[in-house]
Short mmCIF file of C-alpha atoms in Angstrom, two decimals:
data_model
loop_
_atom_site.label_atom_id
_atom_site.label_comp_id
_atom_site.label_asym_id
_atom_site.label_seq_id
_atom_site.Cartn_x
_atom_site.Cartn_y
_atom_site.Cartn_z
CA UNK A 1 -0.65 -11.49 9.03
CA UNK A 2 0.43 -11.17 5.47
CA UNK A 3 1.16 -8.03 3.78
CA UNK A 4 1.88 -6.84 0.16
CA UNK A 5 5.45 -3.68 0.19
CA UNK A 6 5.16 -1.62 -2.36
CA UNK A 7 7.00 0.68 -3.62
CA UNK A 8 7.41 3.63 -4.79
CA UNK A 9 4.42 5.06 -3.07
CA UNK A 10 5.41 8.32 -6.39
CA UNK A 11 6.13 7.53 -9.62
CA UNK A 12 7.43 10.64 -12.29
CA UNK A 13 7.82 10.09 -15.31
CA UNK A 14 8.73 11.64 -18.67
CA UNK A 15 6.63 10.34 -21.92
CA UNK A 16 8.15 7.70 -23.40
CA UNK A 17 10.48 5.94 -20.62
CA UNK A 18 10.05 3.80 -18.44
CA UNK A 19 8.51 2.91 -15.13
CA UNK A 20 9.01 0.51 -12.80
CA UNK A 21 6.94 -0.62 -9.61
CA UNK A 22 8.58 -3.26 -7.21
CA UNK A 23 6.08 -5.16 -4.97
CA UNK A 24 7.00 -8.16 -2.45
CA UNK A 25 4.75 -10.62 -0.44
CA UNK A 26 5.04 -12.40 3.21
CA UNK A 27 3.17 -15.29 2.23
CA UNK A 28 5.53 -17.64 0.66
CA UNK A 29 2.22 -20.42 -0.46
CA UNK A 30 1.04 -17.23 -2.52
CA UNK A 31 0.37 -17.99 -6.21
CA UNK A 32 -1.21 -15.12 -8.35
CA UNK A 33 -0.22 -11.51 -8.24
CA UNK A 34 -2.79 -9.42 -10.07
CA UNK A 35 -2.25 -5.66 -11.01
CA UNK A 36 -4.99 -3.54 -10.97
CA UNK A 37 -4.28 0.70 -12.15
CA UNK A 38 -6.96 2.72 -10.78
CA UNK A 39 -7.98 6.03 -12.91
CA UNK A 40 -9.59 9.09 -10.45
CA UNK A 41 -13.04 8.52 -9.79
CA UNK A 42 -13.57 4.82 -10.61
CA UNK A 43 -12.69 1.82 -9.05
CA UNK A 44 -9.49 -0.56 -9.92
CA UNK A 45 -8.50 -1.89 -13.26
CA UNK A 46 -7.14 -5.64 -13.35
CA UNK A 47 -4.31 -4.97 -16.29
CA UNK A 48 -2.23 -7.93 -15.70
CA UNK A 49 -2.09 -10.75 -13.73
CA UNK A 50 0.99 -13.64 -12.89
CA UNK A 51 0.54 -16.47 -11.71
CA UNK A 52 3.38 -18.41 -9.99
CA UNK A 53 4.83 -21.12 -12.53
CA UNK A 54 5.45 -18.57 -14.50
CA UNK A 55 8.22 -16.34 -13.97
CA UNK A 56 7.63 -13.47 -16.67
CA UNK A 57 4.01 -12.18 -18.61
CA UNK A 58 4.32 -9.22 -21.23
CA UNK A 59 0.72 -7.69 -22.32
CA UNK A 60 2.33 -4.96 -25.10
CA UNK A 61 4.30 -2.39 -23.19
CA UNK A 62 2.94 -3.64 -19.60
CA UNK A 63 4.35 -6.95 -18.49
CA UNK A 64 5.47 -8.93 -14.99
CA UNK A 65 8.11 -10.81 -13.34
CA UNK A 66 8.55 -12.71 -10.66
CA UNK A 67 11.41 -13.42 -7.22
CA UNK A 68 9.76 -16.71 -5.95
CA UNK A 69 12.97 -16.86 -4.24
CA UNK A 70 13.19 -13.14 -3.16
CA UNK A 71 9.02 -13.11 -2.66
CA UNK A 72 9.34 -10.06 -5.12
CA UNK A 73 7.40 -9.20 -8.37
CA UNK A 74 7.24 -7.12 -9.91
CA UNK A 75 5.13 -4.45 -13.10
CA UNK A 76 6.98 -2.70 -15.99
CA UNK A 77 5.51 -0.05 -18.44
CA UNK A 78 7.87 0.60 -21.24
CA UNK A 79 6.84 3.34 -23.53
CA UNK A 80 4.94 5.59 -21.30
CA UNK A 81 2.65 7.51 -21.72
CA UNK A 82 -0.19 10.49 -20.09
CA UNK A 83 -2.81 7.97 -20.08
CA UNK A 84 -0.71 5.67 -18.03
CA UNK A 85 -0.92 8.29 -15.44
CA UNK A 86 -2.97 6.57 -12.72
CA UNK A 87 -2.57 4.98 -9.10
CA UNK A 88 -1.66 1.33 -9.41
CA UNK A 89 -1.96 -1.37 -7.33
CA UNK A 90 -0.61 -4.82 -6.69
CA UNK A 91 -1.30 -7.58 -5.00
CA UNK A 92 -1.52 -11.58 -3.41
CA UNK A 93 -3.69 -14.32 -3.30
CA UNK A 94 -2.68 -17.80 -1.53
CA UNK A 95 -5.49 -20.20 -4.33
CA UNK A 96 -8.89 -19.43 -2.98
CA UNK A 97 -7.16 -16.31 -0.02
CA UNK A 98 -8.89 -13.38 -0.32
CA UNK A 99 -5.62 -10.22 -2.09
CA UNK A 100 -4.18 -8.82 -0.34
CA UNK A 101 -3.09 -5.90 -1.56
CA UNK A 102 0.78 -3.53 -1.85
CA UNK A 103 -0.63 0.27 -0.39
CA UNK A 104 -0.27 1.91 -3.90
CA UNK A 105 2.40 3.80 -6.73
CA UNK A 106 1.22 6.79 -8.07
CA UNK A 107 2.37 6.99 -11.58
CA UNK A 108 2.34 10.54 -13.07
CA UNK A 109 2.97 10.95 -16.29
CA UNK A 110 4.31 14.36 -17.72
CA UNK A 111 4.42 14.98 -21.77
CA UNK B 1 -17.52 0.24 -17.64
CA UNK B 2 -16.52 -3.21 -15.58
CA UNK B 3 -20.05 -3.98 -15.11
CA UNK B 4 -20.53 -3.73 -11.66
CA UNK B 5 -22.52 -0.92 -10.55
CA UNK B 6 -22.93 0.96 -6.64
CA UNK B 7 -25.02 3.45 -5.57
CA UNK B 8 -25.00 6.04 -4.33
CA UNK B 9 -22.39 7.29 -6.06
CA UNK B 10 -21.40 9.23 -3.18
CA UNK B 11 -22.96 9.78 0.62
CA UNK B 12 -22.93 12.50 3.24
CA UNK B 13 -24.55 11.64 6.74
CA UNK B 14 -23.16 12.81 10.55
CA UNK B 15 -21.60 10.23 13.54
CA UNK B 16 -23.98 7.70 14.55
CA UNK B 17 -25.74 7.18 12.45
CA UNK B 18 -26.57 4.39 9.66
CA UNK B 19 -26.56 3.49 5.97
CA UNK B 20 -26.97 1.26 3.29
CA UNK B 21 -25.22 1.38 0.09
CA UNK B 22 -25.34 -1.72 -2.69
CA UNK B 23 -23.77 -3.49 -5.23
CA UNK B 24 -24.82 -5.07 -8.61
CA UNK B 25 -22.70 -7.59 -9.67
CA UNK B 26 -21.67 -8.51 -13.51
CA UNK B 27 -24.28 -11.45 -15.05
CA UNK B 28 -23.81 -14.36 -14.07
CA UNK B 29 -21.09 -13.39 -11.35
CA UNK B 30 -21.68 -14.70 -8.06
CA UNK B 31 -18.71 -13.84 -6.04
CA UNK B 32 -19.78 -10.01 -4.83
CA UNK B 33 -17.09 -9.02 -2.71
CA UNK B 34 -16.47 -5.30 -0.83
CA UNK B 35 -13.64 -3.65 0.01
CA UNK B 36 -13.14 -0.17 1.62
CA UNK B 37 -10.31 2.51 1.24
CA UNK B 38 -9.27 5.28 2.92
CA UNK B 39 -6.13 7.30 2.08
CA UNK B 40 -3.73 6.22 5.08
CA UNK B 41 -4.91 2.10 4.52
CA UNK B 42 -5.01 1.55 0.88
CA UNK B 43 -7.53 -1.44 -0.61
CA UNK B 44 -8.82 -3.74 2.41
CA UNK B 45 -11.13 -6.94 2.12
CA UNK B 46 -14.44 -6.60 4.16
CA UNK B 47 -16.12 -9.54 3.32
CA UNK B 48 -16.72 -11.52 0.50
CA UNK B 49 -20.83 -13.28 -0.41
CA UNK B 50 -20.54 -16.34 -3.10
CA UNK B 51 -24.02 -17.03 -4.45
CA UNK B 52 -25.72 -15.60 -0.96
CA UNK B 53 -23.76 -17.44 1.67
CA UNK B 54 -20.61 -15.42 3.36
CA UNK B 55 -17.58 -17.15 2.04
CA UNK B 56 -14.77 -14.41 3.90
CA UNK B 57 -14.49 -12.24 6.17
CA UNK B 58 -11.61 -9.71 6.03
CA UNK B 59 -11.12 -6.93 7.81
CA UNK B 60 -14.86 -5.57 9.28
CA UNK B 61 -15.85 -4.15 12.63
CA UNK B 62 -18.87 -5.43 14.31
CA UNK B 63 -20.71 -2.07 12.49
CA UNK B 64 -20.31 -3.14 9.28
CA UNK B 65 -22.80 -5.71 8.20
CA UNK B 66 -23.69 -6.88 4.25
CA UNK B 67 -25.75 -9.88 2.95
CA UNK B 68 -26.15 -11.19 -0.78
CA UNK B 69 -29.63 -12.07 -1.84
CA UNK B 70 -31.59 -14.28 -3.66
CA UNK B 71 -31.29 -11.80 -7.36
CA UNK B 72 -26.86 -12.22 -6.13
CA UNK B 73 -27.28 -8.34 -5.51
CA UNK B 74 -25.25 -7.40 -2.04
CA UNK B 75 -25.83 -4.61 -0.01
CA UNK B 76 -22.84 -3.39 3.25
CA UNK B 77 -24.89 -1.67 5.83
CA UNK B 78 -22.41 0.61 8.29
CA UNK B 79 -24.43 1.80 11.69
CA UNK B 80 -22.71 4.16 13.95
CA UNK B 81 -20.86 6.30 11.80
CA UNK B 82 -18.00 6.60 12.75
CA UNK B 83 -14.78 9.69 11.11
CA UNK B 84 -12.83 7.59 10.49
CA UNK B 85 -15.23 5.58 8.08
CA UNK B 86 -14.85 8.01 6.12
CA UNK B 87 -13.85 6.69 2.77
CA UNK B 88 -14.46 5.09 -0.66
CA UNK B 89 -16.06 1.40 -0.57
CA UNK B 90 -15.55 -0.44 -3.21
CA UNK B 91 -17.77 -3.59 -4.26
CA UNK B 92 -16.17 -6.21 -7.24
CA UNK B 93 -18.07 -9.22 -8.45
CA UNK B 94 -15.95 -12.74 -10.51
CA UNK B 95 -17.66 -16.01 -11.68
CA UNK B 96 -15.64 -18.20 -10.02
CA UNK B 97 -15.19 -18.68 -5.06
CA UNK B 98 -12.10 -16.61 -6.07
CA UNK B 99 -9.54 -16.43 -8.12
CA UNK B 100 -6.60 -17.17 -8.86
CA UNK B 101 -9.29 -18.69 -11.71
CA UNK B 102 -11.85 -15.57 -12.05
CA UNK B 103 -10.89 -11.64 -11.93
CA UNK B 104 -13.12 -9.57 -9.84
CA UNK B 105 -13.92 -6.47 -11.19
CA UNK B 106 -14.98 -3.33 -9.83
CA UNK B 107 -17.82 -1.02 -9.34
CA UNK B 108 -16.36 3.01 -9.98
CA UNK B 109 -17.18 3.14 -5.61
CA UNK B 110 -19.13 4.58 -3.42
CA UNK B 111 -17.52 7.34 -1.48
CA UNK B 112 -18.65 7.99 2.28
CA UNK B 113 -18.41 11.36 3.46
CA UNK B 114 -18.99 11.57 7.79
CA UNK B 115 -18.63 14.44 9.03
#
């Protein structure tokens, strides 16, 4: 079946540094790729998404890139801040099928 | 605050019991999704309802069932509970039947502990 692999599982960075989280999907027909941030004790919250007709999307300090040929997509956070500390999930979806989530990356930003 | 509410926040029960988790979607959202999040399994899609009708099924056990009522709130029923059912259960809602046109908004979750 479809699956999404996410790496790394944990990531520690110094405040101000960049953080990169990578995902690989198996279903080549996937056309929607959201990223969710989950803070402790809360539900996941969408922070950015990208569709298959776009290679890159940026929103302030957050950017997502998509390589359809390699079936890779990545989340880039620049100038990290302590409040960026959370668990980040990538997901992939084909049309109106269910979202397939990655296993999550725990990001810790140290002051 | 996503606008999706879930009750209760915490639930502790014993093996073999039955529980009901409740979700109220954002105002105007017609789709409700249920997910299970456990430490070793990540976020697993269970089931989706759209405007009262079951729309998609994921890895939902036969011991679990759900429904969406005319007022669009949804309930997830878990029966014959086992230790392995201990997890966080999230509800999400969206306007459209599904993405990519509709973002899913997640509730705060219900933490179920089965002893």
